[in-house]
mmCIF file of C-alpha atoms in Angstrom:
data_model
loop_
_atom_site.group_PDB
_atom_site.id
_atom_site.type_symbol
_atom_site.label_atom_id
_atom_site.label_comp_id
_atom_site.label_asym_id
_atom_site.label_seq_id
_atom_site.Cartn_x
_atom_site.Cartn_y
_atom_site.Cartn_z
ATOM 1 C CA UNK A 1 -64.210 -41.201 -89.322
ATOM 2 C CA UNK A 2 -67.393 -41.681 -90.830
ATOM 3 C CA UNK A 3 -67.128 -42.350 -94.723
ATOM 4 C CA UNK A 4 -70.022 -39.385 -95.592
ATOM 5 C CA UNK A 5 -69.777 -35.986 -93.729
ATOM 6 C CA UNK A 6 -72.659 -33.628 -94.415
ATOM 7 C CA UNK A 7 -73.196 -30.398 -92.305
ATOM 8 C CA UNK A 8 -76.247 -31.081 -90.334
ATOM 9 C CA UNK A 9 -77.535 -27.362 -90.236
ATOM 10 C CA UNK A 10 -79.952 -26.021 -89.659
ATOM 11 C CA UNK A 11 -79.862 -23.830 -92.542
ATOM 12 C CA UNK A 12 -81.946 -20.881 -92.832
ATOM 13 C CA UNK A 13 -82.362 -18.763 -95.924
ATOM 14 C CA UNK A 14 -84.805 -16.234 -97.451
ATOM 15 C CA UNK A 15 -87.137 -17.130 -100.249
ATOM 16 C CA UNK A 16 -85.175 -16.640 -104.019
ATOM 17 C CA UNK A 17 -82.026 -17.324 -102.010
ATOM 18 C CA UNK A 18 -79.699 -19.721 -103.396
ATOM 19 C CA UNK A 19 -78.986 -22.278 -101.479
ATOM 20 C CA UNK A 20 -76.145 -24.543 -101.379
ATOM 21 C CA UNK A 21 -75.856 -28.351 -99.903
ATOM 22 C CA UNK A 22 -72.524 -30.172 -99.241
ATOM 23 C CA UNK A 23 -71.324 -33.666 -98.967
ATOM 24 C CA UNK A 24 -67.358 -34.871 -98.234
ATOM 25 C CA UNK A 25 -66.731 -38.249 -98.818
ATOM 26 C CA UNK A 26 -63.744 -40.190 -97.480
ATOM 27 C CA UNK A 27 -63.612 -43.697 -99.851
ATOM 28 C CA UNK A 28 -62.833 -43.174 -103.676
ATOM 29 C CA UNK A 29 -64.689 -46.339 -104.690
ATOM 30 C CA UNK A 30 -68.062 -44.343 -104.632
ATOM 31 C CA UNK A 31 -69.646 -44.295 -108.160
ATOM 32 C CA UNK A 32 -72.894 -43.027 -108.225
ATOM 33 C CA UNK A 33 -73.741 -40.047 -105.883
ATOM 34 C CA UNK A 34 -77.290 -39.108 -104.791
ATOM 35 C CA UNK A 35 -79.510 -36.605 -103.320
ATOM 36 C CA UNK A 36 -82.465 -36.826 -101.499
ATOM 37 C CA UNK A 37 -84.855 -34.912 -100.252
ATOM 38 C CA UNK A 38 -87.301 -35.824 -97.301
ATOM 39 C CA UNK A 39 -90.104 -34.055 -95.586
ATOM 40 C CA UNK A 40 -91.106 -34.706 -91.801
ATOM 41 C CA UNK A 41 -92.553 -37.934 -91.347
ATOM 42 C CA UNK A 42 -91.859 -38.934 -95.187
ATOM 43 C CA UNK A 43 -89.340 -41.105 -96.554
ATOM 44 C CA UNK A 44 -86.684 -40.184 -98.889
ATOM 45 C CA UNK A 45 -87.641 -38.661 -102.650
ATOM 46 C CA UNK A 46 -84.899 -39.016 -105.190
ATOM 47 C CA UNK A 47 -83.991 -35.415 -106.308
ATOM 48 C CA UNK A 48 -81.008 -36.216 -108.424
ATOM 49 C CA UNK A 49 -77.774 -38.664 -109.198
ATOM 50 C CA UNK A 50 -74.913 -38.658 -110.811
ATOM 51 C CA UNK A 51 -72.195 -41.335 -112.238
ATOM 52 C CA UNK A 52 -68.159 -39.971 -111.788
ATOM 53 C CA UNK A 53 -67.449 -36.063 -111.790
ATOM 54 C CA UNK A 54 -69.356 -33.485 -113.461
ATOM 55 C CA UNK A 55 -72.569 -31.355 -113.509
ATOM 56 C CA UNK A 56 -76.160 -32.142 -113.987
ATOM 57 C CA UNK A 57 -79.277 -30.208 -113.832
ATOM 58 C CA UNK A 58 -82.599 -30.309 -113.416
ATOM 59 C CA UNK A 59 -84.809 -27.222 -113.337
ATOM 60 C CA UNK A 60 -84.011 -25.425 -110.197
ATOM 61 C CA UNK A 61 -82.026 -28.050 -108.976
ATOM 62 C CA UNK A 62 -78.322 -28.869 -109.428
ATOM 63 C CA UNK A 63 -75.328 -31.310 -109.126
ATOM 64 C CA UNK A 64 -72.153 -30.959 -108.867
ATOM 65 C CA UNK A 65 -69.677 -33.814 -108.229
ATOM 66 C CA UNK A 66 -65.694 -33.370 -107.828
ATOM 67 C CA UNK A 67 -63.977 -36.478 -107.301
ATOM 68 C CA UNK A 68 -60.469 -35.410 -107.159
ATOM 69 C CA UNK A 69 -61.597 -33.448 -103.750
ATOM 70 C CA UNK A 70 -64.001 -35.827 -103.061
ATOM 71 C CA UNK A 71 -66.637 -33.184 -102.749
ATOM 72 C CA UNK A 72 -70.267 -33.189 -104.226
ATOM 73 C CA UNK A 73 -73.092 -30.051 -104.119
ATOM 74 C CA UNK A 74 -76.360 -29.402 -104.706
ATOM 75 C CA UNK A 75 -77.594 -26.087 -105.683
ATOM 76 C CA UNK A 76 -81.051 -24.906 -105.652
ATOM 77 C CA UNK A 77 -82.113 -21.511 -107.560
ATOM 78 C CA UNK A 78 -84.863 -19.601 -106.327
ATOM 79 C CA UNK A 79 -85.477 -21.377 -103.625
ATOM 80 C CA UNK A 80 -89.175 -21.694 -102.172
ATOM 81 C CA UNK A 81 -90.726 -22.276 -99.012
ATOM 82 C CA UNK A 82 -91.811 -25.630 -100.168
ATOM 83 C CA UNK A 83 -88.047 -26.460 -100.268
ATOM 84 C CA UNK A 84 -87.955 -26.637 -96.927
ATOM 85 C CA UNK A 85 -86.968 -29.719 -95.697
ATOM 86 C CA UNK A 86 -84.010 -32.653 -95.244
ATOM 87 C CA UNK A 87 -81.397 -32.749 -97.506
ATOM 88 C CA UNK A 88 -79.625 -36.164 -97.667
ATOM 89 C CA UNK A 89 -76.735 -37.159 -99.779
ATOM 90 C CA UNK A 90 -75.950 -40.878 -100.546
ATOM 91 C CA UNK A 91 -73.217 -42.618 -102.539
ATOM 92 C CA UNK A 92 -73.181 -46.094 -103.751
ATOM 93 C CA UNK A 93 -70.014 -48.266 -104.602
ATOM 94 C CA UNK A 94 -71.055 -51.331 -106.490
ATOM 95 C CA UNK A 95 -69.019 -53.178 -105.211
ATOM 96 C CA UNK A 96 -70.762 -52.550 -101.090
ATOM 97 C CA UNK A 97 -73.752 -55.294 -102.066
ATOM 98 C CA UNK A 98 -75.997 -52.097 -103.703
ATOM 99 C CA UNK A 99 -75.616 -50.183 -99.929
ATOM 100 C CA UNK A 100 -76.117 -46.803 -99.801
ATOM 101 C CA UNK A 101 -74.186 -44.921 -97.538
ATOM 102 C CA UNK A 102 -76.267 -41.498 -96.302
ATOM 103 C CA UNK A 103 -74.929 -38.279 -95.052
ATOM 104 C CA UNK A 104 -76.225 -36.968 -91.522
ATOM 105 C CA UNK A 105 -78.620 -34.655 -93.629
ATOM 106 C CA UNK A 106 -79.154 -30.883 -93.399
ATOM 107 C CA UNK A 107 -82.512 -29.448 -92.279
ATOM 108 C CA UNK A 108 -83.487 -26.438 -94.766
ATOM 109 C CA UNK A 109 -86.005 -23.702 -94.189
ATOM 110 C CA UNK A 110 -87.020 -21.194 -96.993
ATOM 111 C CA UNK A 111 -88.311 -18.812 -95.208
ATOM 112 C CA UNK A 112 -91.223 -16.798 -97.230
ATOM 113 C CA UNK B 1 -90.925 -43.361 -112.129
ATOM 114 C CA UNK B 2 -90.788 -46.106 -109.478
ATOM 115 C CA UNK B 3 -93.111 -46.634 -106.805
ATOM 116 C CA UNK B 4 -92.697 -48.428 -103.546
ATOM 117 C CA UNK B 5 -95.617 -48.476 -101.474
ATOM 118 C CA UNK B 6 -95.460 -48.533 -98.054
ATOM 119 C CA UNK B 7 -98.420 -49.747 -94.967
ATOM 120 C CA UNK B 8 -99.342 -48.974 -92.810
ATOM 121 C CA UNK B 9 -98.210 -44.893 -92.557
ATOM 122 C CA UNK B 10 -98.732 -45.524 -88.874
ATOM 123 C CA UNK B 11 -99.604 -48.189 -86.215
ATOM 124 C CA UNK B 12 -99.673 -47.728 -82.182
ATOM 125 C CA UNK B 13 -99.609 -51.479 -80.488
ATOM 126 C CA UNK B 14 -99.175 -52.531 -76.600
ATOM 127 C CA UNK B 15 -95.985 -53.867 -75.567
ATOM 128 C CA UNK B 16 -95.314 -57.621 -76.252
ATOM 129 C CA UNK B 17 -97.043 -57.263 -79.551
ATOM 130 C CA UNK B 18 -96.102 -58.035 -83.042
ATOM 131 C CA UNK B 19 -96.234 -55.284 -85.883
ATOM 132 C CA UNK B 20 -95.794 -56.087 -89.859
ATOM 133 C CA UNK B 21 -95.167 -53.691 -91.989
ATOM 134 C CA UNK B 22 -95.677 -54.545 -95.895
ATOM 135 C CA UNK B 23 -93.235 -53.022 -98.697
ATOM 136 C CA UNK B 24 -94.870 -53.656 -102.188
ATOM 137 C CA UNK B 25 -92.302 -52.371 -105.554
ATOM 138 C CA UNK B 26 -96.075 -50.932 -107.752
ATOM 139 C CA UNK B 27 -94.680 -51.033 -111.574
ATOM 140 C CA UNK B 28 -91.069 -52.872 -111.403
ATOM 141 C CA UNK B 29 -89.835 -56.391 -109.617
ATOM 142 C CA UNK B 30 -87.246 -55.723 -107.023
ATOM 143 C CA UNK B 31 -85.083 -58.757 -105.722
ATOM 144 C CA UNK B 32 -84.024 -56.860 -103.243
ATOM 145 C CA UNK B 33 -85.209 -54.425 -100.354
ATOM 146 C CA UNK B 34 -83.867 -52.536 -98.180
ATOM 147 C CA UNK B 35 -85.382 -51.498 -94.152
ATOM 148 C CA UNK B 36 -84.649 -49.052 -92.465
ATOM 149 C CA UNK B 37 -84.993 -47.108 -88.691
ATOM 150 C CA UNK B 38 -84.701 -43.423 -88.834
ATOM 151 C CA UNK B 39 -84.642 -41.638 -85.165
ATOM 152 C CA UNK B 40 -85.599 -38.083 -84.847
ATOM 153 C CA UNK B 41 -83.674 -35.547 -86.600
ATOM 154 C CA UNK B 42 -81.031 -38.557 -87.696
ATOM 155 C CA UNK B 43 -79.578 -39.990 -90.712
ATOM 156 C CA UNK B 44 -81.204 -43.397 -92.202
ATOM 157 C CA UNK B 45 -79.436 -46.435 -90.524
ATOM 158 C CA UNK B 46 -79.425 -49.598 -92.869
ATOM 159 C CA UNK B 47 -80.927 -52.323 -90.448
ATOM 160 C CA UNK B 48 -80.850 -55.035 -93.327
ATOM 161 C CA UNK B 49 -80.954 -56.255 -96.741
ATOM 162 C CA UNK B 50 -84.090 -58.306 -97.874
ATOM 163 C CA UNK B 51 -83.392 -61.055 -100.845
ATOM 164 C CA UNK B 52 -85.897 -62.444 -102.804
ATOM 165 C CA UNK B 53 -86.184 -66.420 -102.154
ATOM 166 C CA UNK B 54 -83.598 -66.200 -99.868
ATOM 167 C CA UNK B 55 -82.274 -65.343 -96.273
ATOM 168 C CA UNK B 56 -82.184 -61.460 -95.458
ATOM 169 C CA UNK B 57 -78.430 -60.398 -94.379
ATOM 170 C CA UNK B 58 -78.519 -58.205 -91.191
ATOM 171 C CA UNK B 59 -76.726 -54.909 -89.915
ATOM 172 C CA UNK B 60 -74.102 -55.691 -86.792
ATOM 173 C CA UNK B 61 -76.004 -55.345 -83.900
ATOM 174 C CA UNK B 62 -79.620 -55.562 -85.499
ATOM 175 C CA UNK B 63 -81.611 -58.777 -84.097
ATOM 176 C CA UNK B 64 -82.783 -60.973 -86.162
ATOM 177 C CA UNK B 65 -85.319 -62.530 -84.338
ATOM 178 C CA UNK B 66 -86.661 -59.510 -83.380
ATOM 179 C CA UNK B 67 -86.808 -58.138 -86.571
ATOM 180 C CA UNK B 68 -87.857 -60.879 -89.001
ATOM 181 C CA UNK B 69 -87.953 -60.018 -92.615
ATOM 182 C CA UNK B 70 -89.625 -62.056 -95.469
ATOM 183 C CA UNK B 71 -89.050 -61.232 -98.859
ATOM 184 C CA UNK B 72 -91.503 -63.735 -100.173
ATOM 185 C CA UNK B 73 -92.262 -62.526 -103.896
ATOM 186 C CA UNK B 74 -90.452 -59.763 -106.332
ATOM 187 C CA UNK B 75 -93.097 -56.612 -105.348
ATOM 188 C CA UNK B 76 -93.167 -58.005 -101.875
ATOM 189 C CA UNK B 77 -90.853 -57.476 -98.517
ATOM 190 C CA UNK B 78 -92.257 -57.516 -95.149
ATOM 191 C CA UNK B 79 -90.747 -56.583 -91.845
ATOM 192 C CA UNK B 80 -92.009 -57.779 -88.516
ATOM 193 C CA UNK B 81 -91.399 -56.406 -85.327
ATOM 194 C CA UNK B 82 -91.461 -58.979 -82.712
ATOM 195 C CA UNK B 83 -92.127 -58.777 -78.765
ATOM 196 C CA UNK B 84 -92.043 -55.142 -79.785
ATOM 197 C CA UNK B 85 -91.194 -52.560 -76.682
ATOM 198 C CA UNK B 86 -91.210 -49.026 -75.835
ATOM 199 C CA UNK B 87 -87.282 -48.773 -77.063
ATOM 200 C CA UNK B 88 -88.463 -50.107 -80.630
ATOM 201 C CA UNK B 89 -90.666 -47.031 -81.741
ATOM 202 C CA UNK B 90 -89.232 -45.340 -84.226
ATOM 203 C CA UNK B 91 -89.758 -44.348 -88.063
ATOM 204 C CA UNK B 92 -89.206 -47.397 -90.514
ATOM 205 C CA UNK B 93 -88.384 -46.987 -93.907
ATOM 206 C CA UNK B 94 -87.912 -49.507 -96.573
ATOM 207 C CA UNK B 95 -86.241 -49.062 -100.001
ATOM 208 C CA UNK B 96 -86.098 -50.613 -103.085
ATOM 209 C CA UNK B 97 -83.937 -50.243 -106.260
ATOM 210 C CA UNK B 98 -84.741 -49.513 -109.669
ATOM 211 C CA UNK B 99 -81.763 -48.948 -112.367
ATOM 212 C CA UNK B 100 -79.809 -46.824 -110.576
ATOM 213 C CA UNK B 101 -81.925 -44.725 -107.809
ATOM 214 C CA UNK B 102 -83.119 -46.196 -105.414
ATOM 215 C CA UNK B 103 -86.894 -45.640 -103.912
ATOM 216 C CA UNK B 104 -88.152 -44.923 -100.668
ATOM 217 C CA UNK B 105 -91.448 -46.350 -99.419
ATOM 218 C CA UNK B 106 -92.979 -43.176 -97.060
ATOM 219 C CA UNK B 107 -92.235 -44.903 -94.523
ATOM 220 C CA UNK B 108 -93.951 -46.909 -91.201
ATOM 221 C CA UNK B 109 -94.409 -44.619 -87.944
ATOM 222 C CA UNK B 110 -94.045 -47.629 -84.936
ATOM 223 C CA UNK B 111 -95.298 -46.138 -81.343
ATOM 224 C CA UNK B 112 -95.060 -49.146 -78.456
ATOM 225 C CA UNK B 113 -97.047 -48.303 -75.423
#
């Protein structure tokens, strides 16, 4: 069992649609959980982390983290063609040497 | 924010070569770096961990004599792809980490022919 599980997609929506991204997680040591967003041939761009449970937000963007189900989100409002792209979650446990450990990613188009 | 610049974007060599790809951390030092492979429509896959001053500690099943890394400075990790063949194209990403989040170089298109 892999210690990450994100759905791979492909996810389709329509532009203003708001999308959601999910990641299970299977070890409780995880502190710090991440998302990432990556366009073809780019590497990975930071959107977002966040330190235990709760909520953070950033503009159209945000995170939700529940670790009593071991279930994180990430919600984007309004979503825009120029969304389109990878969505990868991550999780760190300190204790792992400062590893991350990705999700499979999930390919998003906003379609206009 | 952060800044980890990446080179080259891309680089086609002839089998049997020997590719380096540089990994510089712009505004902060970074004792450690991390490289990655990414395959088409795939997750990242951790290939190893670069220390500063010290040896770099490899993924099971990565080859370290293939795939020499020297982490020579604090803004500076390099990864060489030795003997390089067909089998070691691929899209190589390094990472390095700031705080918290880590940053992503934009990453090293490798095409063997």
């Amino acid at each position: 069992q892999k210690e990450v599980e994100q759905d791979p997609g492909p996810l389709s929506v329509p532009e203003g649609a708001i999308v959601s991204l999910n990641c299970t997680y299977s070890n409780s040591a995880f502190q710090y959980f991440m998302w990432y967003r990556q366009y073809s041939r780019k590497g990975p761009e930071l959107l977002m982390y966040t330190y235990s449970s709760g909520n953070k937000e950033d503009g159209r963007f945000t995170a939700q983290v529940d670790k009593s189900s071991k279930y994180i989100s990430l919600f984007i409002r309004d979503s825009q063609p120029s969304d389109s792209a990878t969505y990868l979650c991550a999780m760190l446990k300190e204790t792992s040497g400062s590893r991350l450990t990705f999700g499979e990613g999930t390919q998003l188009t906003v379609n206009p | 924010g952060a800044v980890v610049s990446q080179h080259p974007s891309r680089v086609i060599c002839k089998s049997g070569t020997s590719v380096k790809i540089e990994c510089r951390s712009l505004d902060f030092q970074a004792t450690t770096m991390f490289w990655y492979r990414q395959f088409p429509k795939q997750s990242l896959m951790l290939m190893a961990t670069s220390n500063e001053g010290s040896k770099a500690t490899y993924e099971q099943g990565v080859e370290k004599d293939k795939f020499l890394i020297n982490h020579a400075s604090l803004t500076l990790s390099t990864l060489t792809v030795t003997s390089a063949h067909p089998e070691d194209s691929s899209f190589y990403i390094c990472s390095a980490r700031e705080r918290v989040g880590y940053t992503f170089g934009s990453g090293t298109r490798l095409t063997v022919v």
